[in-house]
Coordinates of N, CA and C and ligand atoms in Angstrom, one line a residue:
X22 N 0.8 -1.2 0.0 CA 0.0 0.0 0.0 C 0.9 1.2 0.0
X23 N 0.2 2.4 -0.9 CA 1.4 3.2 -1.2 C 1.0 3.9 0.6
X24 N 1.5 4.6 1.1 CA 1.5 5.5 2.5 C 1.7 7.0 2.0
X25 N 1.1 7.9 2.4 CA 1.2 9.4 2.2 C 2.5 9.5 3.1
X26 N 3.0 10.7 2.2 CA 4.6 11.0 3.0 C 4.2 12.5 3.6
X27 N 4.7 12.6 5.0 CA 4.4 14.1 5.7 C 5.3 14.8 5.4
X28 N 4.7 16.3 5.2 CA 6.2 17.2 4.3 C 6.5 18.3 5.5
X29 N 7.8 18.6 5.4 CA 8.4 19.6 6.6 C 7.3 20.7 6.4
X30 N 7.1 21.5 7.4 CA 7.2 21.2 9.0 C 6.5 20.3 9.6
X31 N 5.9 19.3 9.2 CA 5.1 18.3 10.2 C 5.9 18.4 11.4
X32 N 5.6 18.3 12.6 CA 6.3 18.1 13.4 C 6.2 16.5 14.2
X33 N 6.0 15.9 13.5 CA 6.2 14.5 13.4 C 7.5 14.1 12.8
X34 N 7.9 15.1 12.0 CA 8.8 14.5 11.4 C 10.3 14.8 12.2
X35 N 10.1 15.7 13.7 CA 11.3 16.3 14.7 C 11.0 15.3 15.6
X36 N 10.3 13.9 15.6 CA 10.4 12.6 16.6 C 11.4 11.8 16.3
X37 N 11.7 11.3 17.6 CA 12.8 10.2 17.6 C 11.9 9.1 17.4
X38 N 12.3 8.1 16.3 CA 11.8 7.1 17.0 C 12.3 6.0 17.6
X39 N 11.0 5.0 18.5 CA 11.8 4.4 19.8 C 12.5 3.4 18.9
X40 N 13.3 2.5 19.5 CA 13.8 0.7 19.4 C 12.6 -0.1 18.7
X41 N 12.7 -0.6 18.2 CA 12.1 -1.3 17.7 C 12.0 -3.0 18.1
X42 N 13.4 -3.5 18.7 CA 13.3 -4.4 19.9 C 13.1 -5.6 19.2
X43 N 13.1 -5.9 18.1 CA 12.3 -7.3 17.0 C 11.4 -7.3 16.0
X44 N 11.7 -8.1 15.5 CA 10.1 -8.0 14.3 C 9.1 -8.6 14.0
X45 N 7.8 -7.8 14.5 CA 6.7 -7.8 14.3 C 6.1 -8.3 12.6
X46 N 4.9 -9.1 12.6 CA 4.2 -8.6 11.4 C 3.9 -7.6 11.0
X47 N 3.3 -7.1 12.1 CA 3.1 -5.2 12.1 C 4.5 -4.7 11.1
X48 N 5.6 -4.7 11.8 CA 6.9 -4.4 10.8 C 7.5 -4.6 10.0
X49 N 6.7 -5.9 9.4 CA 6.8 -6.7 8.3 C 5.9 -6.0 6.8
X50 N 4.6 -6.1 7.3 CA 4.2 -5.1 6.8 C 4.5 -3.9 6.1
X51 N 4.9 -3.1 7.6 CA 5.0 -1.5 7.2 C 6.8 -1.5 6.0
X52 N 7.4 -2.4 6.5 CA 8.3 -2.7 5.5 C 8.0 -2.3 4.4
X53 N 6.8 -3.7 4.0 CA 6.7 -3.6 2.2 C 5.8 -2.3 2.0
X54 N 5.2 -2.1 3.0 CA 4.6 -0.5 2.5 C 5.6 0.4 2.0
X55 N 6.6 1.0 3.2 CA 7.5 1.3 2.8 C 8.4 1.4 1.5
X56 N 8.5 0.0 1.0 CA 9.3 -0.1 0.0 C 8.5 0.6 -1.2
X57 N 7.1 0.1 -1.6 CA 6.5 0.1 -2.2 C 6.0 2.0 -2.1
X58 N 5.9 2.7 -1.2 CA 6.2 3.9 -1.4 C 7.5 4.9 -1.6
X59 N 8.2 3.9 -1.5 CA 9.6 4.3 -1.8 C 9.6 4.4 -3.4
X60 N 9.2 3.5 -3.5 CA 9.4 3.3 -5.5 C 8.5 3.8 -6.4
X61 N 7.4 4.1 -5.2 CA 6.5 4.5 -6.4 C 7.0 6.3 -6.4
X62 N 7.4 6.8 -5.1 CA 8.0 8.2 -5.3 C 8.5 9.2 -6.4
X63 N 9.8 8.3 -7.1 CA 10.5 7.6 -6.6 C 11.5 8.2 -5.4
X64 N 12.1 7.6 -4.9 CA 13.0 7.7 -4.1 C 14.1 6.6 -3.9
X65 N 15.4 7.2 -3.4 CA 16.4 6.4 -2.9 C 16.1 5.4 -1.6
X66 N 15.7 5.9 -0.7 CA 15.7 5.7 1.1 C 13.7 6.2 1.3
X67 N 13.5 5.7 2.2 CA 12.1 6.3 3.2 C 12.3 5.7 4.8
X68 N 11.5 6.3 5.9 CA 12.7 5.8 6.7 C 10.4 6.2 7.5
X69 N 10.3 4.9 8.4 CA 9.3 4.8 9.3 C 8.5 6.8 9.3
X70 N 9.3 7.3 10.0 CA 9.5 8.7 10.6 C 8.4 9.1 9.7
X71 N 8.8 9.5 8.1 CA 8.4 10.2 7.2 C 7.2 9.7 6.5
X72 N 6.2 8.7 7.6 CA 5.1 8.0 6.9 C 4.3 8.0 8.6
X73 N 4.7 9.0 9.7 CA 4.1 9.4 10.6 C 3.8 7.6 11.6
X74 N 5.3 6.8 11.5 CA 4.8 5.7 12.2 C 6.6 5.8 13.1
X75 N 6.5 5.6 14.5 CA 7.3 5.2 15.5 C 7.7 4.3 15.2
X76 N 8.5 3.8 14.1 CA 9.4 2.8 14.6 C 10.3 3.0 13.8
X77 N 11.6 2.2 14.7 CA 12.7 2.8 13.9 C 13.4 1.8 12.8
X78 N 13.0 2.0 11.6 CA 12.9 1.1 10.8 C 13.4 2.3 9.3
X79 N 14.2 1.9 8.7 CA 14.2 2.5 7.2 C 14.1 1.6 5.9
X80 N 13.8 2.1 4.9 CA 14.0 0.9 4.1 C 15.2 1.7 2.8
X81 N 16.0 1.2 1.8 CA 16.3 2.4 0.5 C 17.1 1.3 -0.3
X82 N 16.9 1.7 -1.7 CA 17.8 1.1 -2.6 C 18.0 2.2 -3.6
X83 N 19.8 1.8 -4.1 CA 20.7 2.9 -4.1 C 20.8 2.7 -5.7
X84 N 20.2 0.5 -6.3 CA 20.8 0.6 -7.4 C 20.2 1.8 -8.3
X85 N 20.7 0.9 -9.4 CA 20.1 1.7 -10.8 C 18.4 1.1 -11.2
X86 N 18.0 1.0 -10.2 CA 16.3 0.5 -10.7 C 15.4 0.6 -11.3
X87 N 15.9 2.9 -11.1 CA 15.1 3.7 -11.9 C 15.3 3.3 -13.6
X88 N 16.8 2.7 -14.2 CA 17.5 2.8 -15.4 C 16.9 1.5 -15.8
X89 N 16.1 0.9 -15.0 CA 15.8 -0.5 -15.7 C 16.9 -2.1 -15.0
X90 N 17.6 -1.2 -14.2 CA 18.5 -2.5 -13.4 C 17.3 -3.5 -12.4
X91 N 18.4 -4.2 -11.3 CA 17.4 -5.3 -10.6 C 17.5 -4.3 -9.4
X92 N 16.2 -4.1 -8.7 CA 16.1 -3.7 -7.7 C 16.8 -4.4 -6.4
X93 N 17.1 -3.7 -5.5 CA 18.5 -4.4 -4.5 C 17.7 -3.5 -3.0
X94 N 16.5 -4.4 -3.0 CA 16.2 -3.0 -1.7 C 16.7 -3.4 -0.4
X95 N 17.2 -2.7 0.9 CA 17.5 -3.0 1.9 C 16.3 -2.9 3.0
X96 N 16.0 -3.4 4.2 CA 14.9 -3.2 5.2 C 16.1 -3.1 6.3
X97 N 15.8 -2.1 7.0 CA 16.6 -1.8 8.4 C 16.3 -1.4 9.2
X98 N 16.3 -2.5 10.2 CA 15.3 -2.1 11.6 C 16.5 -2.0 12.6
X99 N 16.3 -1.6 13.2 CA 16.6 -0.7 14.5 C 18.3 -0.9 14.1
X100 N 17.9 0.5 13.2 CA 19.7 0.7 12.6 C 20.7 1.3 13.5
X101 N 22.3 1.3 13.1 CA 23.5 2.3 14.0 C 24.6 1.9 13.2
X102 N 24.9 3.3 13.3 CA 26.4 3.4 12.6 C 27.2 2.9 13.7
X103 N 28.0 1.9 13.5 CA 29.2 1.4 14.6 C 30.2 1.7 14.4
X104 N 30.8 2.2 13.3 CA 31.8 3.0 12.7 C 31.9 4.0 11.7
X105 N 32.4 5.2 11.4 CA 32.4 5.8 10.1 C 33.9 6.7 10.0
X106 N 34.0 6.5 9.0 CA 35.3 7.0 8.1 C 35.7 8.3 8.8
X107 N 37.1 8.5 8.3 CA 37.4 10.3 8.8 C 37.3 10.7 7.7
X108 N 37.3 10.0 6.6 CA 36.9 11.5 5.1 C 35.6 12.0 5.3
X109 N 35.2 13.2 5.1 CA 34.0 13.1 4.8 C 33.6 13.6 3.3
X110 N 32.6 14.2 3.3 CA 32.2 14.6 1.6 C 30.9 15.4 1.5
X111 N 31.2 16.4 0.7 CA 29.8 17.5 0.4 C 28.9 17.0 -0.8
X112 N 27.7 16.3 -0.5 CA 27.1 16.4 -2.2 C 25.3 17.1 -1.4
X113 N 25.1 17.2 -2.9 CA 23.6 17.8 -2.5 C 22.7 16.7 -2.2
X114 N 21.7 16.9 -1.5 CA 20.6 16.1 -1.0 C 19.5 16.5 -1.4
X115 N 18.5 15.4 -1.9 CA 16.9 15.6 -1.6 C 16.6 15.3 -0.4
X116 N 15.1 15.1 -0.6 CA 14.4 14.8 0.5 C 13.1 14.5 0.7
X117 N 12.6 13.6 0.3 CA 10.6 13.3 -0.3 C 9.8 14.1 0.9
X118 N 10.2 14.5 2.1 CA 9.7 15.1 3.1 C 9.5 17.1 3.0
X119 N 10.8 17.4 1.9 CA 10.8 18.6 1.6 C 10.9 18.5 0.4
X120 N 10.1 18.7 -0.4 CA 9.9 18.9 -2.0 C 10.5 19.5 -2.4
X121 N 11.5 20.0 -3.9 CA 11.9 20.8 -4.3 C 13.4 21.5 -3.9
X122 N 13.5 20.9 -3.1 CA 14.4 21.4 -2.3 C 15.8 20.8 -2.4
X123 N 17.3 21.1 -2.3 CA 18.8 20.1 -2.7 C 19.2 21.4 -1.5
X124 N 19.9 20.2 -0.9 CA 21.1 20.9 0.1 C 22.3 20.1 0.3
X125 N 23.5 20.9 -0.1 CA 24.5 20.4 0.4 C 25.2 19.9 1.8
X126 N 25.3 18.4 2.1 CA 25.2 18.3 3.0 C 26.7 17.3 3.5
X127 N 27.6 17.4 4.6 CA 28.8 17.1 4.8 C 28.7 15.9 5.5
X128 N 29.0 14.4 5.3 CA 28.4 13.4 5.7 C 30.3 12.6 5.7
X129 N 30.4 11.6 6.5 CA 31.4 10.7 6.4 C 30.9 9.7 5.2
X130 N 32.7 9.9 4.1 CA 31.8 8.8 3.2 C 31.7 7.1 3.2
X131 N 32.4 7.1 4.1 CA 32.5 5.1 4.4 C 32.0 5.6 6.2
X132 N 31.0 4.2 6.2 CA 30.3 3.8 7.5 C 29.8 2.5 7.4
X133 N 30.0 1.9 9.0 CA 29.8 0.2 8.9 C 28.3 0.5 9.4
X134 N 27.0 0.2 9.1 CA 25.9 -0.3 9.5 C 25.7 -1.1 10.2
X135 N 25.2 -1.2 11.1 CA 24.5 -2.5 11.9 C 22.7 -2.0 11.8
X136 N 22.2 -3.5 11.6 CA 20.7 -4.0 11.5 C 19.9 -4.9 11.8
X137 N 18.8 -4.8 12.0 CA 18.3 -6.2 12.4 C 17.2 -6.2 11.3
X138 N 17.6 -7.5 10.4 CA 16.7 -8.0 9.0 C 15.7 -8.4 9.3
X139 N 14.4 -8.5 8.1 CA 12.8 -9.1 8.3 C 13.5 -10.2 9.3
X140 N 13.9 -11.2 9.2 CA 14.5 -12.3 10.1 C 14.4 -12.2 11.1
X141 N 14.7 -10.9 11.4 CA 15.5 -10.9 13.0 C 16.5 -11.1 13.4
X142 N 17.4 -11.2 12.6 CA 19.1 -11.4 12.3 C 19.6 -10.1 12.0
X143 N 20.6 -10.1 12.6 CA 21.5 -8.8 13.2 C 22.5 -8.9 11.9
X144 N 22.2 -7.6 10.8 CA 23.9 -7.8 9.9 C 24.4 -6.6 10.5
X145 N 25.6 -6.6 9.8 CA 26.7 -5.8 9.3 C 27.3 -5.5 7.9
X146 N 27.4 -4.1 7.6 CA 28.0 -4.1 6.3 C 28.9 -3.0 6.2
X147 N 29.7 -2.7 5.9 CA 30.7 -1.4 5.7 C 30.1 -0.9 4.4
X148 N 29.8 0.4 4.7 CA 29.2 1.0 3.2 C 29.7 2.5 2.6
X149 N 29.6 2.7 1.9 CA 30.4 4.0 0.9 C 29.6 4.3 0.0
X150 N 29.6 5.4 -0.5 CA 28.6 5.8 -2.2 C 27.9 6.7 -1.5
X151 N 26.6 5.8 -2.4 CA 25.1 6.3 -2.2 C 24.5 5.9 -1.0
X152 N 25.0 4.2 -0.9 CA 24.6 3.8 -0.2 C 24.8 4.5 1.6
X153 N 26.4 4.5 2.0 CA 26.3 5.3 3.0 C 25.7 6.8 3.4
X154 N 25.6 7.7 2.5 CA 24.9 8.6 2.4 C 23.5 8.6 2.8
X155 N 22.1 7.5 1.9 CA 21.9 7.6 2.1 C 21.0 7.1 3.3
X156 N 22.2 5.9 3.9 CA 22.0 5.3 5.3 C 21.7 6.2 6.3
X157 N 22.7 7.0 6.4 CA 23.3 8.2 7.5 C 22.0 9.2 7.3
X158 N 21.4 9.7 5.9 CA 19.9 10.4 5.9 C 19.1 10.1 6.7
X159 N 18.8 8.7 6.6 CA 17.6 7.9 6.7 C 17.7 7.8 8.4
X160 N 18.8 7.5 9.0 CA 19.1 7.6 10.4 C 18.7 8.8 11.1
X161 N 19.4 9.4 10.3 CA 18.9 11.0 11.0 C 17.5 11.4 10.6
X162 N 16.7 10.7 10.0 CA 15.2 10.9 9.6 C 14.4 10.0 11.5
X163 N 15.2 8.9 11.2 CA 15.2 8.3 12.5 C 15.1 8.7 14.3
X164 N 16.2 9.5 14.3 CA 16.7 10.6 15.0 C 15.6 12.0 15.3
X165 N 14.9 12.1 14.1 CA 14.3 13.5 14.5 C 15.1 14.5 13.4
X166 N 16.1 13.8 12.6 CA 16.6 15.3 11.7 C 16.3 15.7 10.3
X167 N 16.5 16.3 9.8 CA 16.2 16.7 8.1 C 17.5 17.6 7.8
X168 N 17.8 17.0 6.8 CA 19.1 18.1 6.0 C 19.6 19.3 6.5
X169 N 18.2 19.9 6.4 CA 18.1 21.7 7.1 C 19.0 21.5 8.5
X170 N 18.6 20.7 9.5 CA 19.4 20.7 10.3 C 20.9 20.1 10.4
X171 N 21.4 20.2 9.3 CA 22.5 19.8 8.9 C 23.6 21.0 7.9
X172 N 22.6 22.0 7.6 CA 23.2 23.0 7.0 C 23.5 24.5 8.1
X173 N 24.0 25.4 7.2 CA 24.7 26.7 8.3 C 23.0 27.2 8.4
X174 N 22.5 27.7 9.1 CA 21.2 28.7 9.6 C 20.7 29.8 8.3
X175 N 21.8 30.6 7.8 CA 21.5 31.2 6.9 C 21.2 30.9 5.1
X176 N 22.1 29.7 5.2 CA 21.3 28.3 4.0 C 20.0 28.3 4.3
X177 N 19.6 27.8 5.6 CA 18.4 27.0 6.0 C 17.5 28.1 5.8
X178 N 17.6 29.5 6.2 CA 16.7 30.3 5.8 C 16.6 30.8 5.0
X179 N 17.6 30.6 3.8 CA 17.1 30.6 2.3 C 16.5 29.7 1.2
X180 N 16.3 28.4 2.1 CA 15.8 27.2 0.9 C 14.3 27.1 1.9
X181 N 14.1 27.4 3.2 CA 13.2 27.4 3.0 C 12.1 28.8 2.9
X182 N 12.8 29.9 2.8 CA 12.0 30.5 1.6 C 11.5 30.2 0.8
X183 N 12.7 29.8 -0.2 CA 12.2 29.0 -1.2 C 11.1 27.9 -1.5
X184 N 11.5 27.2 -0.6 CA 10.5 25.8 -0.3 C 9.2 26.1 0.4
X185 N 9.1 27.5 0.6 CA 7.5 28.1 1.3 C 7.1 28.9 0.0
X186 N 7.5 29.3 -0.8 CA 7.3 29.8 -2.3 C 6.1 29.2 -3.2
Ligands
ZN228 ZN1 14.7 12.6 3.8

């Protein structure tokens, strides 16, 4: 089922959400919802938060799926970065929660993930690209953050001008 996505300022979308502690049908479910609103967006990542549900769950795939490749989707429940690189790196970001909108955003580019799969099995993966990027997003969607809180103040009050336009 596709899910309506809440657009900044919801203030649902400044919630942490809690642990998630295991998996539920319930979050089995909201998974493939998830996914299935992720793609039909389209989008990279969607993350529990941004569909007005408490759990801390994201879902995102980074391939080329839009180009006609094989979809490679990830589900990630009660995610954490256990490591991340000392490079970091500036690229611009969307955001399906703030329409229209790209912000340059300074992120570490290699990070190890830790997650717990539909399964209930605990991975690990070291990631880089898109993919860490837009792990670290989706976390911070997790967390209670959006890009804007990731940029200098006087950015932020110029895109969302913009994005109130
Ligand atoms: Zn986002």
């Amino acid at each position: 089922m596709i899910l309506p996505i809440l657009n900044h300022p919801d203030p649902r979308l400044a919630k942490a959400a809690p642990e998630s502690g295991g998996v539920t049908s319930d979050l089995q479910i909201l998974a493939a919802d998830l996914l299935e609103t992720m793609y039909a967006a389209p989008g990279r990542g969607l993350a529990a938060t941004q569909v007005g549900r408490e759990a801390r769950m994201f879902v995102m795939d980074t391939s080329d799926w839009q180009d006609g490749g094989r979809r490679q989707p990830y589900v990630c429940i009660d995610p954490e970065i256990t490591e991340q690189g000392s490079e970091t790196a500036s690229e611009d970001e969307g955001c399906l929660s703030i329409p229209g909108i790209t912000a340059s955003v300074e992120r570490p580019e290699t990070v190890t993930l830790a997650w717990t799969d539909l399964s209930g099995n605990r991975q690990t993966e070291e990631l880089s690209g898109a993919k860490a990027r837009v792990a670290q997003h989706e976390i911070d969607h997790l967390d209670g953050k959006l890009i804007l809180d990731r940029i200098d103040p006087a950015e932020r009050e110029r895109l969302e001008a913009a994005s109130a336009e």
